[in-house]
Coordinates of C-alpha atoms in Angstrom, one line a residue:
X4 CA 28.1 -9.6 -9.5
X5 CA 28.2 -7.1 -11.9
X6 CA 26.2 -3.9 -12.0
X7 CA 23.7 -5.6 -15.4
X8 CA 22.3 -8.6 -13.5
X9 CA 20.2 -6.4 -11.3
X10 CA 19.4 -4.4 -14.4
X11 CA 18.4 -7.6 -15.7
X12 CA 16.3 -8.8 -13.1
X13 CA 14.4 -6.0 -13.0
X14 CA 13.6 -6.2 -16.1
X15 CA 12.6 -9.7 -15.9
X16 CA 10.2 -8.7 -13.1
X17 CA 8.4 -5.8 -15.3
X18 CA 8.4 -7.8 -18.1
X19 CA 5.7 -10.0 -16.1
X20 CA 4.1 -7.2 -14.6
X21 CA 3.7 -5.3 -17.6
X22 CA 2.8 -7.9 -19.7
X23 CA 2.0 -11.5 -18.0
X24 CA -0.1 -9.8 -15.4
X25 CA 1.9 -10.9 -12.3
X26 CA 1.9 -9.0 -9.1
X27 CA 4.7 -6.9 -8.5
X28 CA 4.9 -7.9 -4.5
X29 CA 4.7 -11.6 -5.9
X30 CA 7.5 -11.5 -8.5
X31 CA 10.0 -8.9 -6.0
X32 CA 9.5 -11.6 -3.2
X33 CA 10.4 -14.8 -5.6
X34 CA 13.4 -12.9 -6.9
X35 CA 14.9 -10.6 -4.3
X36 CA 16.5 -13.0 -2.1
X37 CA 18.5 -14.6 -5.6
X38 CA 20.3 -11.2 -4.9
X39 CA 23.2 -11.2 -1.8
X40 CA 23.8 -7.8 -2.2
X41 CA 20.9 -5.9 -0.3
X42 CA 22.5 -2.7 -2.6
X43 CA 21.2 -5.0 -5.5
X44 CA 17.9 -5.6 -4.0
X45 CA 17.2 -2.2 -3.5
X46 CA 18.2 -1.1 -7.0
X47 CA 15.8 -3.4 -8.5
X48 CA 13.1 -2.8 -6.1
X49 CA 13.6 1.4 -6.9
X50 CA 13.3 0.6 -10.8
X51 CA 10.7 -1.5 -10.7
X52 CA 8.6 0.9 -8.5
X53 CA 9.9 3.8 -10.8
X54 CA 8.6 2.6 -13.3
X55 CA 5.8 1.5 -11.9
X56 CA 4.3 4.9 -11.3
X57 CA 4.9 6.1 -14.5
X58 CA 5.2 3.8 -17.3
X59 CA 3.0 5.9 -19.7
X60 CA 5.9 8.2 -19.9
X61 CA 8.7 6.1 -20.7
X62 CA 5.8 4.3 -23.6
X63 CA 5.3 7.6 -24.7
X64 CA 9.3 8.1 -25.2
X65 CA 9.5 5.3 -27.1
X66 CA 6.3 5.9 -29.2
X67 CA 8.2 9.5 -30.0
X68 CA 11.7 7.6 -30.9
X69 CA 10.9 4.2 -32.9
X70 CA 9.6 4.8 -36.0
X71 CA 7.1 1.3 -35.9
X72 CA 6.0 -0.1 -32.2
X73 CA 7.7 -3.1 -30.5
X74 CA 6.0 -6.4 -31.0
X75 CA 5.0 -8.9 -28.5
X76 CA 8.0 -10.8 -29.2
X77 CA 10.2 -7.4 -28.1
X78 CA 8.0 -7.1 -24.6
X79 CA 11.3 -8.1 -22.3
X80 CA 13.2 -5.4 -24.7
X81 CA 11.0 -2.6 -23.7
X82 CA 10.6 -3.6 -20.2
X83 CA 14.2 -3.3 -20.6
X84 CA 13.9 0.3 -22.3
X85 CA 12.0 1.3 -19.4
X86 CA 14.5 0.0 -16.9
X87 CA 16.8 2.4 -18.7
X88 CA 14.9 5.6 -18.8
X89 CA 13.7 5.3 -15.2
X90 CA 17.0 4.9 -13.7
X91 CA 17.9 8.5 -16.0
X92 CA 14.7 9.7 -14.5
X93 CA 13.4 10.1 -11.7
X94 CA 16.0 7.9 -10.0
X95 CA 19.1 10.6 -11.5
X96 CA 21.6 7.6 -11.3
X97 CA 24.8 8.2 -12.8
X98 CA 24.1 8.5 -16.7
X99 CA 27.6 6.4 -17.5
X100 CA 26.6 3.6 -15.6
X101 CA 23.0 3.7 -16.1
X102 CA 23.6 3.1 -19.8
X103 CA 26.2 1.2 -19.7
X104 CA 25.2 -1.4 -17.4
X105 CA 21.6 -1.5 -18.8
X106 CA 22.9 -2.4 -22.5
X107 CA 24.6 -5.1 -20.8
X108 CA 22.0 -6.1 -19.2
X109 CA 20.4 -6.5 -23.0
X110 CA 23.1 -9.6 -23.2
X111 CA 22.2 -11.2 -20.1
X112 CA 18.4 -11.1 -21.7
X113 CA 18.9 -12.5 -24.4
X114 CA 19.1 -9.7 -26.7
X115 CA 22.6 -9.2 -27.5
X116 CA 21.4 -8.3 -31.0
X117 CA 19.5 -5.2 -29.5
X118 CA 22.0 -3.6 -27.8
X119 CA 22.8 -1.1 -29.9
X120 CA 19.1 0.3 -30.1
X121 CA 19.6 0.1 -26.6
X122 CA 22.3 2.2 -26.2
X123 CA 21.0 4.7 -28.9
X124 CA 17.5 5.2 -27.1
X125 CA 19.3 5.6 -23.8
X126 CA 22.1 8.2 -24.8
X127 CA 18.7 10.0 -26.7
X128 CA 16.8 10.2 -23.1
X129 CA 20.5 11.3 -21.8
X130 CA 20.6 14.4 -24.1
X131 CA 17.0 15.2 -24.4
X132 CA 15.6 14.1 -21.0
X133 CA 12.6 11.9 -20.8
X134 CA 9.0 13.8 -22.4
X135 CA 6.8 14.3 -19.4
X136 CA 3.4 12.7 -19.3
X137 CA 0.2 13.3 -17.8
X138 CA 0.1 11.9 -14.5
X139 CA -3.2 9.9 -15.0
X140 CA -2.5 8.6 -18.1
X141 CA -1.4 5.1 -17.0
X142 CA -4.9 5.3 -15.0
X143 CA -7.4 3.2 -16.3
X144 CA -10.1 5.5 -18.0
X145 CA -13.1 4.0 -16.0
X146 CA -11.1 4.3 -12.4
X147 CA -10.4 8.1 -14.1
X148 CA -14.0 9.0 -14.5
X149 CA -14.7 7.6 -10.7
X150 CA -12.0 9.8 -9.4
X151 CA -12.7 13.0 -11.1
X152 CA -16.4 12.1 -10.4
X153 CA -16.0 11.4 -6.5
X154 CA -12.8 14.1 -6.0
X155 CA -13.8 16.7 -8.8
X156 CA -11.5 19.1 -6.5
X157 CA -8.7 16.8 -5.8
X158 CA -8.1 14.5 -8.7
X159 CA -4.9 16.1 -9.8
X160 CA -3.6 16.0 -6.3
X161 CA -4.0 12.3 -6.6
X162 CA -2.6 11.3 -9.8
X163 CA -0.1 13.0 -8.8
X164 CA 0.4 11.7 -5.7
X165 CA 0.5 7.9 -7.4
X166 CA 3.8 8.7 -9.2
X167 CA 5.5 10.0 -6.1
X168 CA 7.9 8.0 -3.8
X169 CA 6.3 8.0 -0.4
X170 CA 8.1 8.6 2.9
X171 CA 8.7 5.5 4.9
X172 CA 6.2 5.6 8.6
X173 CA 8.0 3.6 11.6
X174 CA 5.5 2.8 14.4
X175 CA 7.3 2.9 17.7
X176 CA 6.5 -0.2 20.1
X177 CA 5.5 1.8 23.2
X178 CA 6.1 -1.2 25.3
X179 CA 9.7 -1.1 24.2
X180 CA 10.6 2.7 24.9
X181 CA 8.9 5.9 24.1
X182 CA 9.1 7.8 20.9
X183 CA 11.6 10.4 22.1
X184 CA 14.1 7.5 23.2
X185 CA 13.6 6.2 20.0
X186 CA 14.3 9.2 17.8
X187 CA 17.5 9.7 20.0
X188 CA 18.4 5.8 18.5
X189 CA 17.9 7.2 15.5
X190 CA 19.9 9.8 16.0
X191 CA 22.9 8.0 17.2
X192 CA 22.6 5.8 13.5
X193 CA 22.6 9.2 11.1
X194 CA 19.4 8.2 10.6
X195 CA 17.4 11.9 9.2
X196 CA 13.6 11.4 11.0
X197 CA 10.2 13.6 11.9
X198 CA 7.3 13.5 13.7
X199 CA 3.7 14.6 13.3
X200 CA 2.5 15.8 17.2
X201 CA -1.1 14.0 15.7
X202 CA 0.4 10.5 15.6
X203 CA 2.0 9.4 18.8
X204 CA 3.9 6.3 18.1
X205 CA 4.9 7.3 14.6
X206 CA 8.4 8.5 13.1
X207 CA 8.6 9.4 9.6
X208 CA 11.9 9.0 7.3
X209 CA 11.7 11.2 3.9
X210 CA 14.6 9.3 3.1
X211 CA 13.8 5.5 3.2
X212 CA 16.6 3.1 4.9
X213 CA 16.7 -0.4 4.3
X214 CA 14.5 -2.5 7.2
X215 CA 18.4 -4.2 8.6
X216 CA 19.5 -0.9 9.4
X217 CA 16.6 0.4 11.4
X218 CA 17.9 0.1 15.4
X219 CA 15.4 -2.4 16.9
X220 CA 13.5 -3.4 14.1
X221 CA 14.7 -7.2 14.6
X222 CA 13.8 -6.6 18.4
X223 CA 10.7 -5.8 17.9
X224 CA 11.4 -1.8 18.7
X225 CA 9.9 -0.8 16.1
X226 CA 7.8 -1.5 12.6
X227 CA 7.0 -0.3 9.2
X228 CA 3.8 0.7 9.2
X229 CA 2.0 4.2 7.3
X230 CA 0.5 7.2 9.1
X231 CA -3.0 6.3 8.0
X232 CA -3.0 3.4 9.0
X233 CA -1.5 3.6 12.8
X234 CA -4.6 6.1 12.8
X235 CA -6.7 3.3 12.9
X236 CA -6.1 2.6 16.5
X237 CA -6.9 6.2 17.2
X238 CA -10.1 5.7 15.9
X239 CA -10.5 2.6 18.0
X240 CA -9.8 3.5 21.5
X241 CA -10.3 0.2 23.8
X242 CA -10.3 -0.5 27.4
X243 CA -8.3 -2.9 28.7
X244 CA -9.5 -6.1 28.8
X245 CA -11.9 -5.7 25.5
X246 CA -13.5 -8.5 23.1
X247 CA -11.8 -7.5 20.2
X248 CA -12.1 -9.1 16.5
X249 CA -9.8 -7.9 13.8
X250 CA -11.7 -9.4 11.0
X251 CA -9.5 -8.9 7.7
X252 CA -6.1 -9.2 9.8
X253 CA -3.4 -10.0 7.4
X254 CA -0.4 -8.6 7.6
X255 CA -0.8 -7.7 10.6
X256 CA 0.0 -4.5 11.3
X257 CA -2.9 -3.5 12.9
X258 CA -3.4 -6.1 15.4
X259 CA 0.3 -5.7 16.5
X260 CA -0.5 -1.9 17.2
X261 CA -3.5 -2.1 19.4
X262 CA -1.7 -4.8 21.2
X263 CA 1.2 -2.5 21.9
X264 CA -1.1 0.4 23.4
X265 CA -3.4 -2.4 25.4
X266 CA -1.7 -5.8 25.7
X267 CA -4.6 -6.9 27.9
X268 CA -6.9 -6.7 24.9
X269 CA -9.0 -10.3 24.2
X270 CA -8.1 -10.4 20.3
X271 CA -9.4 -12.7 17.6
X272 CA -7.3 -12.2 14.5
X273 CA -8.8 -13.8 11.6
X274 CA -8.3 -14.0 8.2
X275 CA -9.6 -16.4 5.0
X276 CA -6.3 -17.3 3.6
X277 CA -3.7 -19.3 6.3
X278 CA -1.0 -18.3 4.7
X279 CA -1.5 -14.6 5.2
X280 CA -2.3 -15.2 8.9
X281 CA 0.9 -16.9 9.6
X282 CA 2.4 -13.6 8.4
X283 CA -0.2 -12.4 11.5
X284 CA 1.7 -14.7 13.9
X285 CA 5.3 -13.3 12.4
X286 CA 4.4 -9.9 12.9
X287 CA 3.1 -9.9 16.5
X288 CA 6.0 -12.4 17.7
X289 CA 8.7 -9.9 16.1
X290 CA 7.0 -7.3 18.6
X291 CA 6.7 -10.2 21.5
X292 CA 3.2 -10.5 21.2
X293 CA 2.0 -13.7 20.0
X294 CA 0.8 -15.2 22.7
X295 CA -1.6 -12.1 23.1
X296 CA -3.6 -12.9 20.2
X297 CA -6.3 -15.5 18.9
X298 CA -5.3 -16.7 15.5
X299 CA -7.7 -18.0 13.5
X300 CA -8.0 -18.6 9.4
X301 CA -11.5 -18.3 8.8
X302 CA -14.0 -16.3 6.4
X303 CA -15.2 -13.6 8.6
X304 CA -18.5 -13.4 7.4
X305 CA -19.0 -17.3 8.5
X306 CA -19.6 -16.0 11.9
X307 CA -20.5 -19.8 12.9
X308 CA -16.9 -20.8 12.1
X309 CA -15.1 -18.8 14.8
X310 CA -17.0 -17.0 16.8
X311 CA -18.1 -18.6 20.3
X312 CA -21.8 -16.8 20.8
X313 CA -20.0 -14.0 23.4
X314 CA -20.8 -10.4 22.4
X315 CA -17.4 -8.9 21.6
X316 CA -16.8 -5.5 22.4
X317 CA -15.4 -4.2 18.9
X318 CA -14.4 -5.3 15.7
X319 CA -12.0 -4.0 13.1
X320 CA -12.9 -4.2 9.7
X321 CA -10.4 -3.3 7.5
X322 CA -12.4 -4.7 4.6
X323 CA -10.9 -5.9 1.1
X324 CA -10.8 -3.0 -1.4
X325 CA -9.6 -1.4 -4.7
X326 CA -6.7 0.1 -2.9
X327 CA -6.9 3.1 -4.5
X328 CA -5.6 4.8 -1.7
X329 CA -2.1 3.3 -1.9
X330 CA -1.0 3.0 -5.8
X331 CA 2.0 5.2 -5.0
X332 CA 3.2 2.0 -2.9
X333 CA 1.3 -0.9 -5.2
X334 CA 1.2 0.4 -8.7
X335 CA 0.8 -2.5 -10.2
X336 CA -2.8 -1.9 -9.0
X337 CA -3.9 0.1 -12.2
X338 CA -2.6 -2.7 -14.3
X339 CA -4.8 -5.5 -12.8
X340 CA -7.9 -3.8 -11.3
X341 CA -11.1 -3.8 -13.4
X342 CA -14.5 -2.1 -13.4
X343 CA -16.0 -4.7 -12.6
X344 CA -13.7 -6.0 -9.3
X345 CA -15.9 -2.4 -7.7
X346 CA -19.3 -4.5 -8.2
X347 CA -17.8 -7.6 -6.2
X348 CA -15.7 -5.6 -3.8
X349 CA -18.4 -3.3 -2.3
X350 CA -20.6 -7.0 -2.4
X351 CA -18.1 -8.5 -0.2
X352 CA -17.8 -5.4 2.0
X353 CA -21.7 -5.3 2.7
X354 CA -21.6 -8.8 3.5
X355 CA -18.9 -8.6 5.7
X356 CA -20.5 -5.6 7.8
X357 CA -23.9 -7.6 7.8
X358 CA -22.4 -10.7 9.5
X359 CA -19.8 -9.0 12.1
X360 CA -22.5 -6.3 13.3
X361 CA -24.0 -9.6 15.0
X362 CA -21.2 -10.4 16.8
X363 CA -21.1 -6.9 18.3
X364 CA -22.9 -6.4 22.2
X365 CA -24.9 -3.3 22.7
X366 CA -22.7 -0.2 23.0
X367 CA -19.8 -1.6 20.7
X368 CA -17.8 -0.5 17.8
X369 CA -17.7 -1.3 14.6
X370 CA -14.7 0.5 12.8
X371 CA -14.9 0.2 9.0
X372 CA -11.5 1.2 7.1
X373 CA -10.3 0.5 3.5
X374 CA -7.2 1.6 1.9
X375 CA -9.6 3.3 -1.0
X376 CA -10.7 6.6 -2.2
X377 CA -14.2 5.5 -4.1
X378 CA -17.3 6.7 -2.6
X379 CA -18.7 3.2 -3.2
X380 CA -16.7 1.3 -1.0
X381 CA -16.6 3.9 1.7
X382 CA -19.3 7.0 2.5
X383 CA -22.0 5.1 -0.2
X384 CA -21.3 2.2 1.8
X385 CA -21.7 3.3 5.3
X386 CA -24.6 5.2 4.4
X387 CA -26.3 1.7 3.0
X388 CA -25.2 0.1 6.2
X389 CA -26.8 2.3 8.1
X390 CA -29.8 2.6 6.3
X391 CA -30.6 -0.9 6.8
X392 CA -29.4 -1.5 10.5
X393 CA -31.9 0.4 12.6
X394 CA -29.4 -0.1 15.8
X395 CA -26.5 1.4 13.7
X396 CA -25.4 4.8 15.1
X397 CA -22.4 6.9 13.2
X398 CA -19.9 8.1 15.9
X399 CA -18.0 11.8 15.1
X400 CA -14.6 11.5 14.4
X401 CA -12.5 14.9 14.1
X402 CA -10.1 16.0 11.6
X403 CA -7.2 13.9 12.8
X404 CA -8.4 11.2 10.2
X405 CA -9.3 13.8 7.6
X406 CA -11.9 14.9 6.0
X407 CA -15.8 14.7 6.9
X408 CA -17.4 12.8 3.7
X409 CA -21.6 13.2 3.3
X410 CA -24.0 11.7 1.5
X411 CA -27.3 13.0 1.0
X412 CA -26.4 15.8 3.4
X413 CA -25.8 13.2 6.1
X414 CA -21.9 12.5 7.6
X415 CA -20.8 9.2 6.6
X416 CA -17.3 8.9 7.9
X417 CA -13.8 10.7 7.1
X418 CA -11.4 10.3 4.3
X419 CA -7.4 11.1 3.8
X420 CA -6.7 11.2 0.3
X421 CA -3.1 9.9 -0.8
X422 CA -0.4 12.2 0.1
X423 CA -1.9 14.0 2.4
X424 CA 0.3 14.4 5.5
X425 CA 2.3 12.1 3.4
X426 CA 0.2 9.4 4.2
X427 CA -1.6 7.0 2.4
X428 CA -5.4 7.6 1.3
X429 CA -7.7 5.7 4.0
X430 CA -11.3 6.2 5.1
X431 CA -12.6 5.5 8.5
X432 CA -15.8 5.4 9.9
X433 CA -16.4 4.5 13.6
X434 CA -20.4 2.9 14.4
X435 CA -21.5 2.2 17.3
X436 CA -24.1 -0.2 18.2
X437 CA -27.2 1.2 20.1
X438 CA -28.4 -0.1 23.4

């Protein structure tokens, strides 16, 4: 296969993200495995995430360059265009190839007729580099004025941190071997790793590897999972034994983790759509723990349909969200989140609290997370929750999770902002049930 049908694909791919509103994971999972070349597959996945995070600077480039704008009818040629410029910059492949194999890739689209604007635009970002754009200016303008409202301090640090690749988090399957036998594993594959002394089971790679080449991973040694979120199960200390609901379960990261640290957990993993809970039961039987767990594909807040009347000990509620906190590793976010999903998100997250707080015996968690940086689905929300549930009481976490958030004076949970520890922006708050 030559070196343009990847070009192509990807270009395919951000042609409907761009413009036919398709979700990125979506499109890379229908057309990844048409590659058999796993260099292939991880050339398109680095361009499409490349662009991705930027794709008001390589608009901006063409704006600068064209004389009139490209129609709707030329939207797979600029996806194209974009294809180009990214793999010039940031990805610094060689310039030879890059062009070359993109205009051929103008062919295998159907636009033979383009290629020499092709070439011409790309030898152009060759000689003159691609212009640099503001960070935030692929943000939406409303999710803009939120950010610089909530993070007046910060909001630089975050758009900035959205056009960055992350690092890639490995969570180490205690029940396998420690960490430190691990990293020598590691070691032994040329594999470049670090540690943070704050997260115990985690190993972090600056340089990402593909998944096949990770020692253990199909054994269940080891899994992809970000800092931030192995934190949760710092938050949520358990004895063994515990009640334990994981309400929003899906993937099923989570679930796999606190099984790993306490297989003799009782855990009900639910989640609304069966689909995404089978990808539950593939996660915890990769780490050989599916017969540990209570699968169940139910709406959470419909107590009645899976819950048996036993107090449970402590649930998880890693609630749906804007996932603001992670656009550096779903950009596609910006393109389909709107104003209005905030309304029916924090809705959905109130509801949620409301029914599972029910479920919880006196003295028992409740540990709310989201993958978002909005006051309004985190602090703002706690605080509401607390305000109306008189047996609600906030418990201290420390600065492990990040920073103390308040509101109206009062703590209401911590927040990591994206990039921070180079992990991913979470909030946590940890209540406990009086009595």
């Amino acid at each position: 296969m030559s070196g343009a049908a990847p070009r192509a694909l990807a270009a395919r791919i951000l042609d409907a993200v761009l413009h036919q509103g398709r979700s990125l994971k979506a499109e890379l999972g229908a057309h990844l495995p048409t590659l058999p070349d796993p260099r292939d597959r991880a050339l398109v996945e680095s361009i499409c995430f490349a662009v991705l995070r930027q794709p008001a600077r390589y608009q901006a480039a063409l704006d600068a360059w064209i004389p009139r704008p490209l129609g709707k009818r030329d939207q797979p040629l600029r996806a194209l265009l974009f294809v180009g410029f990214a793999q010039l910059d940031p990805l610094g492949l060689p310039a030879h190839a890059a062009v070359a194999e993109t205009v051929e890739a103008a062919r295998l689209i159907g636009r033979r007729h383009q290629a020499g604007l092709v070439n011409a635009l790309l030898r152009r970002a060759q000689r003159e580099g691609v212009p640099v754009a503001e960070m935030q200016a692929h943000w939406p303008r409303w999710l803009r004025e939120r950010i610089a409202a909530d993070w007046p301090d910060d909001a630089e640090a975050i758009f900035h941190a959205g056009a960055v690749t992350p690092p890639m988090w490995l969570r180490v399957n205690r029940r396998v071997q420690s960490r430190d036998a691990y990293l020598a594993r590691l070691d032994e594959a040329g594999i470049a790793h670090a540690i943070d002394p704050g997260l115990p089971d985690a190993v972090r790679l600056d340089v990402p590897v593909a998944v096949a080449v990770l020692p253990g991973f199909a054994e269940g040694a080891v899994s992809i999972q970000d800092a931030s979120a192995q934190r949760v199960a710092d938050a949520l200390v358990l004895p063994a034994g515990a009640r334990v609901v994981d309400a929003c379960a899906a993937p099923g990261g989570k679930a796999a983790h606190l099984l790993e640290r306490e297989p003799g957990l009782r855990l009900t993993a639910l989640d609304i759509d069966a689909a995404r809970l089978q990808r539950v039961h593939d996660s915890l039987r990769r780490v050989g723990l599916a017969d540990r767990a209570r699968l169940v594909a139910a709406d959470a807040s419909s107590v009645q349909a899976w819950w048996d009347g036993e107090p449970v000990d402590a649930v998880l509620l890693d609630a749906p969200c804007s996932a603001t906190g992670i656009v550096r590793r779903q950009p596609d976010v910006l393109l389909h989140r709107r104003a209005s999903d905030l309304t029916t998100l924090t809705a959905v997250q109130a509801q949620l609290l409301d029914a599972l707080w029910t479920t919880i015996a006196p003295g028992g968690v409740l540990l709310y997370a989201t993958c978002s940086i909005l006051h309004a689905e985190n602090a703002e929300q706690v605080a509401a929750f607390l305000a109306r549930t008189p047996d609600a009481v906030l418990d201290p976490l420390d600065a492990r999770f990040g920073r103390p958030v308040p509101v109206d004076g009062r703590y209401a949970g911590h927040q990591r902002l994206p990039g921070e520890d180079g992990g991913d922006g979470f909030f946590y708050a940890r209540i406990r049930r009086a009595g």
